[in-house]
CSV table of C-alpha atoms and ligand atoms in Angstrom, one decimal:
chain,number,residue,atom,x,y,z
A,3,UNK,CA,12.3,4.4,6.3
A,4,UNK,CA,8.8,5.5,4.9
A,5,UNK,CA,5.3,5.7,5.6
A,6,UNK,CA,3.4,1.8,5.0
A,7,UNK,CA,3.3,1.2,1.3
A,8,UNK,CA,6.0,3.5,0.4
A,9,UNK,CA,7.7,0.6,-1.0
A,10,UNK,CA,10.4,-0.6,1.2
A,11,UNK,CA,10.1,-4.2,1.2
A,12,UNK,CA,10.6,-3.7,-2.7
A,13,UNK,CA,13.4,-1.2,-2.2
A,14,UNK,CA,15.2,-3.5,0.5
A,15,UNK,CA,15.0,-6.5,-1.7
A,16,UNK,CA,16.1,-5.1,-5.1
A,17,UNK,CA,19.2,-3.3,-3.0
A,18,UNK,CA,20.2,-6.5,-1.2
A,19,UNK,CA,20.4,-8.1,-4.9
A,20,UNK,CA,22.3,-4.9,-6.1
A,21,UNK,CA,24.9,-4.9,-3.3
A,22,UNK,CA,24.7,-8.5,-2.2
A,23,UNK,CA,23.7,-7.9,1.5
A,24,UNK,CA,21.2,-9.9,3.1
A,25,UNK,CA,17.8,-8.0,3.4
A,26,UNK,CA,16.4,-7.7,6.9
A,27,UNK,CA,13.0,-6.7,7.4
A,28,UNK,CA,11.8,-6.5,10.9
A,29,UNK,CA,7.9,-7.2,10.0
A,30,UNK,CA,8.8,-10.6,8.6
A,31,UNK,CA,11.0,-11.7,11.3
A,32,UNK,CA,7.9,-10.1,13.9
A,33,UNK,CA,5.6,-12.3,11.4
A,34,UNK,CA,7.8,-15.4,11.1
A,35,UNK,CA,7.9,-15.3,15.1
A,36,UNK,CA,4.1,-15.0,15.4
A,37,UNK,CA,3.4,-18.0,12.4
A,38,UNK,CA,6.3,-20.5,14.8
A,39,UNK,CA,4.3,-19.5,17.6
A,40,UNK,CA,7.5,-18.9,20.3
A,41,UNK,CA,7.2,-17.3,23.5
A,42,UNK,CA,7.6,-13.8,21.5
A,43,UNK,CA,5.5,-14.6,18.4
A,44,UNK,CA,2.4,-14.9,21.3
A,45,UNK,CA,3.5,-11.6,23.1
A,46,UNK,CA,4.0,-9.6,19.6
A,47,UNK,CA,1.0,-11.0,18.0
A,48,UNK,CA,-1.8,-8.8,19.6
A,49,UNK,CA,0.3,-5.9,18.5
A,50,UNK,CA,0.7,-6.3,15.1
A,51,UNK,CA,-3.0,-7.5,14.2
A,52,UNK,CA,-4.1,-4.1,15.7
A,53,UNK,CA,-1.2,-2.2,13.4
A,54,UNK,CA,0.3,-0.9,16.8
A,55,UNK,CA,4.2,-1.1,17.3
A,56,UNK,CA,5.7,-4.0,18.9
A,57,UNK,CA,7.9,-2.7,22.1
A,58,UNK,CA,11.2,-1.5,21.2
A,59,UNK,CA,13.0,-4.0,23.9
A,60,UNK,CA,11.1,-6.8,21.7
A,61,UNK,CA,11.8,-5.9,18.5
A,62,UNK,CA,15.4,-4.9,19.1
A,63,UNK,CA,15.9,-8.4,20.8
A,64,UNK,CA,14.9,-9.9,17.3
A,65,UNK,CA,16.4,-7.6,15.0
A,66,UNK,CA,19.8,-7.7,16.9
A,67,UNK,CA,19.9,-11.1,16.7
A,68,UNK,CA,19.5,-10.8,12.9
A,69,UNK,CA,22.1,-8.8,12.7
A,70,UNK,CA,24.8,-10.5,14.6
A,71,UNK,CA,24.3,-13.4,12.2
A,72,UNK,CA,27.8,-14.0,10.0
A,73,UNK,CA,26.2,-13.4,6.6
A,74,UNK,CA,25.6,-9.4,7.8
A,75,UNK,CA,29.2,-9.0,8.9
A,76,UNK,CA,29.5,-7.4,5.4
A,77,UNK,CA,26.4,-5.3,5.4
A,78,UNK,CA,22.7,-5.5,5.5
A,79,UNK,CA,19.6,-3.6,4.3
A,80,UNK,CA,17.2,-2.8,7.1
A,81,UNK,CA,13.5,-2.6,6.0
A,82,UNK,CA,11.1,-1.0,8.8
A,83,UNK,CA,13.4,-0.7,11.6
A,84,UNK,CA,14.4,1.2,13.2
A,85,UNK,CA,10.7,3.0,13.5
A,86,UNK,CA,11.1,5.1,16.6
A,87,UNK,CA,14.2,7.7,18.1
A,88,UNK,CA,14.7,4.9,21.1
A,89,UNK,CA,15.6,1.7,18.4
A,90,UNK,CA,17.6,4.3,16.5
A,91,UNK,CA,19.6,5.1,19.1
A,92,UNK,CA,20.0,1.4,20.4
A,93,UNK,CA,20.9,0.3,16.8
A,94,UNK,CA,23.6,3.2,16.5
A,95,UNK,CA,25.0,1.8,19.8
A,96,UNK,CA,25.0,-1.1,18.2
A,97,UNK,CA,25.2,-1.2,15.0
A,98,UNK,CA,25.6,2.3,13.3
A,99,UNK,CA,24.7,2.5,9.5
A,100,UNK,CA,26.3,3.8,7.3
A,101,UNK,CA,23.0,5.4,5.3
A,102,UNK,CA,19.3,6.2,6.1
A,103,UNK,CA,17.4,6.5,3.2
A,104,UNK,CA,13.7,8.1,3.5
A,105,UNK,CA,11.1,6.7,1.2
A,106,UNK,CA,8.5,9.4,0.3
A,107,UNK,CA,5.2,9.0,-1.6
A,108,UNK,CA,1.9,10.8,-1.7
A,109,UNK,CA,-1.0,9.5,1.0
A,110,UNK,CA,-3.1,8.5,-2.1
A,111,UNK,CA,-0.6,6.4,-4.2
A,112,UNK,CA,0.2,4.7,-0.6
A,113,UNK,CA,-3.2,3.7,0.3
A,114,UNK,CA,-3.8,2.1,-3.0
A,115,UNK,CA,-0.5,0.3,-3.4
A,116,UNK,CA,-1.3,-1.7,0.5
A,117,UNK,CA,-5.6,-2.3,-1.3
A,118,UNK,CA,-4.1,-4.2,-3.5
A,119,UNK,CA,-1.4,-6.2,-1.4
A,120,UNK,CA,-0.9,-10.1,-1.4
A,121,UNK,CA,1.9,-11.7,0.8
A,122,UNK,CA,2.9,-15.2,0.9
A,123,UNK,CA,2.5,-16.3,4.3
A,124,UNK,CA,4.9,-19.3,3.7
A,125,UNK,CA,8.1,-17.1,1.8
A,126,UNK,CA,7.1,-13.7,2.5
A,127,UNK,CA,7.0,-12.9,-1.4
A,128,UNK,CA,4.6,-9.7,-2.0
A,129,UNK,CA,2.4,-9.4,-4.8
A,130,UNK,CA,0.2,-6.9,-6.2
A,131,UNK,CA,-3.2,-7.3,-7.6
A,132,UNK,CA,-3.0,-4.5,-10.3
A,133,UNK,CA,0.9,-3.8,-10.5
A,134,UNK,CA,2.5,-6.8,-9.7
A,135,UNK,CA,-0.1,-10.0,-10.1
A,136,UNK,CA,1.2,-13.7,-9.5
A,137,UNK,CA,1.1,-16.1,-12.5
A,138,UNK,CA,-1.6,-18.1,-11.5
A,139,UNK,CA,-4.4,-16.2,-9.7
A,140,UNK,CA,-3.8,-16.4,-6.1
A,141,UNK,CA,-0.9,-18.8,-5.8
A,142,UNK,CA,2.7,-18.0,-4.8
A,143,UNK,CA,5.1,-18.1,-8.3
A,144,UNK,CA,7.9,-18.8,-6.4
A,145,UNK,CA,6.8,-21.4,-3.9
A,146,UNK,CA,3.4,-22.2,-4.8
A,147,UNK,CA,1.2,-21.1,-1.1
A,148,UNK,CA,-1.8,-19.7,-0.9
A,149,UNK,CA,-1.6,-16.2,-1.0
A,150,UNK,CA,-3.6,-13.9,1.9
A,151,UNK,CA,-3.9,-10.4,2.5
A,152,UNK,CA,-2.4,-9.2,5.1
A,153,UNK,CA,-4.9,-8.5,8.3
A,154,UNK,CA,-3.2,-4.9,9.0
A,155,UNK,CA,-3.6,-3.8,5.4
A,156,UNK,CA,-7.3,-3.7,6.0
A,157,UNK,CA,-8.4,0.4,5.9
A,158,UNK,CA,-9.0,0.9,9.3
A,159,UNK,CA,-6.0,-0.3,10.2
A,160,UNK,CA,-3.5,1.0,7.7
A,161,UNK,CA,-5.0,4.4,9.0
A,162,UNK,CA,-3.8,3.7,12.8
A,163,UNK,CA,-0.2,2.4,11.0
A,164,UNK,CA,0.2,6.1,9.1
A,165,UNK,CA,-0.7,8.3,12.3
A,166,UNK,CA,1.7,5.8,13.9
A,167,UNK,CA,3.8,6.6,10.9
A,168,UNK,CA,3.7,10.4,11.3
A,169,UNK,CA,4.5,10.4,14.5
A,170,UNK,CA,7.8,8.8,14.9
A,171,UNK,CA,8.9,9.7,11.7
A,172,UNK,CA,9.9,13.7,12.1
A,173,UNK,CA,12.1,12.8,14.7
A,174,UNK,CA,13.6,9.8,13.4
A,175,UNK,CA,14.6,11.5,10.0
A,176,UNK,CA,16.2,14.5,12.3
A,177,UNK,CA,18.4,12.0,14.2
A,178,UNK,CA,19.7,10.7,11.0
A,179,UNK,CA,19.8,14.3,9.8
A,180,UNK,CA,22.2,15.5,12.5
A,181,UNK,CA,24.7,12.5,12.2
A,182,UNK,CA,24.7,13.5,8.2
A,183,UNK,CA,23.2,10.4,7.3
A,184,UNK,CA,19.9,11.2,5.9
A,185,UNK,CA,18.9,10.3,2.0
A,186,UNK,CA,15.6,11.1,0.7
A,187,UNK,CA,14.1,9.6,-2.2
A,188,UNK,CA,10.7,10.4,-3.8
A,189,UNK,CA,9.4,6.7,-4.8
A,190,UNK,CA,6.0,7.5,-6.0
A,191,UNK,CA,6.8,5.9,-9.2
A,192,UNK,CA,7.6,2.5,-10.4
A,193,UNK,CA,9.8,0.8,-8.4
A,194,UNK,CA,11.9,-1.2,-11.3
A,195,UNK,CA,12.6,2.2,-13.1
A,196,UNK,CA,13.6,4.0,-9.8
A,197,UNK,CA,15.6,1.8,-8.2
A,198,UNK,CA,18.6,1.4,-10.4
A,199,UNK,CA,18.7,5.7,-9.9
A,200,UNK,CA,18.6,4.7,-6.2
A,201,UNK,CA,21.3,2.3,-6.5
A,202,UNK,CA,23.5,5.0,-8.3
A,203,UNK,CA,22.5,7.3,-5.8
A,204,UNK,CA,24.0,5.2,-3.1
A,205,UNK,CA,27.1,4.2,-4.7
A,206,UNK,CA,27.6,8.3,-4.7
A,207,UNK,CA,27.0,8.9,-1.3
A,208,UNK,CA,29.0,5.9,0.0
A,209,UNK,CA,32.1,6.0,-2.4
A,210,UNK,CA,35.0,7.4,-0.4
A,211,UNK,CA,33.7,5.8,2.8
A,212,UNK,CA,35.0,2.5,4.2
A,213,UNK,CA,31.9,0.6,4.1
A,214,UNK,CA,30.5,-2.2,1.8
A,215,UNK,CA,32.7,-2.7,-0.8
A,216,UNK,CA,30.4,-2.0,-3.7
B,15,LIG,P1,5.7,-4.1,8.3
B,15,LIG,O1,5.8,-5.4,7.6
B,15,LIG,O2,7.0,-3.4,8.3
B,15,LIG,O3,4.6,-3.2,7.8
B,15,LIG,O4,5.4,-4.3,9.9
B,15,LIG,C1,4.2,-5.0,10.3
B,15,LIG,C2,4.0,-4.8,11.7
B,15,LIG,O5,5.1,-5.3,12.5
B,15,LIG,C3,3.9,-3.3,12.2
B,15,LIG,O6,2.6,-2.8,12.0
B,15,LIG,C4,4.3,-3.4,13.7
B,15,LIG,O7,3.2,-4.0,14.4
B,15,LIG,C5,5.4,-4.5,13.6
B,15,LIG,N1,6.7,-3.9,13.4
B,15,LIG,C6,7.5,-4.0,12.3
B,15,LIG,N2,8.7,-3.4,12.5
B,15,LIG,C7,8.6,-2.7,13.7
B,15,LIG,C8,9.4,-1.9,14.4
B,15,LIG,N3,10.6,-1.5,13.9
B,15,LIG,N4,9.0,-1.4,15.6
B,15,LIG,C9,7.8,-1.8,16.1
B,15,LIG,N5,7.0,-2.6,15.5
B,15,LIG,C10,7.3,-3.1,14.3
């Protein structure tokens, strides 16, 4: 969890590679089912161009499928789900984790790391102009698209998707709070130095508890 820009795309991949759990991040899947165009890409769409949240009966249909896929039978890392009390409490019905970890980073260092944003439409790699730029000017390193910037990083919008932010996210953090699950991390630094102390972190907090073997 984490405000947009936080970081936890780049989190939720480096910890999948750390613990060798698929990543799951519920924009991509809400973006992958806009670019097929299915029956739910059309009804999500309007949603997430504006910055707004998708329904929770929507997203949950598309993240729960995720989840009951065999490769998560061992684990998974969840990136921006759940994002409000009601998908929390469906997903702990469902699928209750062992962990919630809580990305924090000043307003400032989070509106400049989404300015300078790339995505790859076709393999969802992110890219950043300053911090992170790709090889070749514009052009995917690992699959060679087109990169764009994404429509609900533009100002206007990332402003509706951090009010949207604020306001889910007391509560949220409190219900993982009360079940003793809550982790908060300060990631207003680079990502490659912190994450290894993250990793550590975790190992901590889950050793003793029958979960992923790590
Ligand atoms: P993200 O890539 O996590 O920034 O998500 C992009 C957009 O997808 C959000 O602005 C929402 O419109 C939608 N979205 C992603 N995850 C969720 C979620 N858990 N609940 C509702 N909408 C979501």
């Amino acid at each position: 969890m984490g405000p947009p820009g936080v970081g936890k795309g780049t989190y939720a991949a480096m910890l999948s590679q750390a613990f060798g759990i698929p990543h799951v991040s519920s924009g991509e899947l809400l973006r992958r089912e806009v670019a097929s165009g299915t029956d739910l890409g059309r009804l999500v769409s309007k949603y997430m161009a504006q910055g707004e949240l998708v329904p929770d009966s929507l997203v949950n249909r598309v993240l729960f499928e995720r989840l009951s896929k065999p490769d998560c039978r061992r684990g998974f890392v969840l990136d921006g789900y759940p994002r409000t009390l009601s998908q929390a409490e469906a997903l702990e019905a469902t699928f209750p984790l062992d962990l919630a970890i809580l990305l924090t980073a000043p307003l400032e260092v989070v509106v400049e790391r989404l300015a300078g944003r790339l995505y790859c439409p076709a393999c969802g790699e992110v890219y950043h102009e300053k911090w992170r730029p790709p090889a070749r000017p514009g052009v995917c390193d690992k699959c060679g698209h087109a990169l764009i910037k994404r429509a609900d990083d533009a100002p206007e919008v990332v402003a509706r998707r951090y009010s949207e932010y604020l306001s889910s996210s007391k509560a949220l953090a409190e219900f993982y709070e009360r079940r003793g699950k809550l982790f908060v991390f300060d990631a207003s630094g680079d990502a490659r130095v912190l994450c290894p102390r993250l990793v550590e972190k975790i190992e901590e907090l889950l050793r003793g508890k029958e979960v992923v073997k790590l």
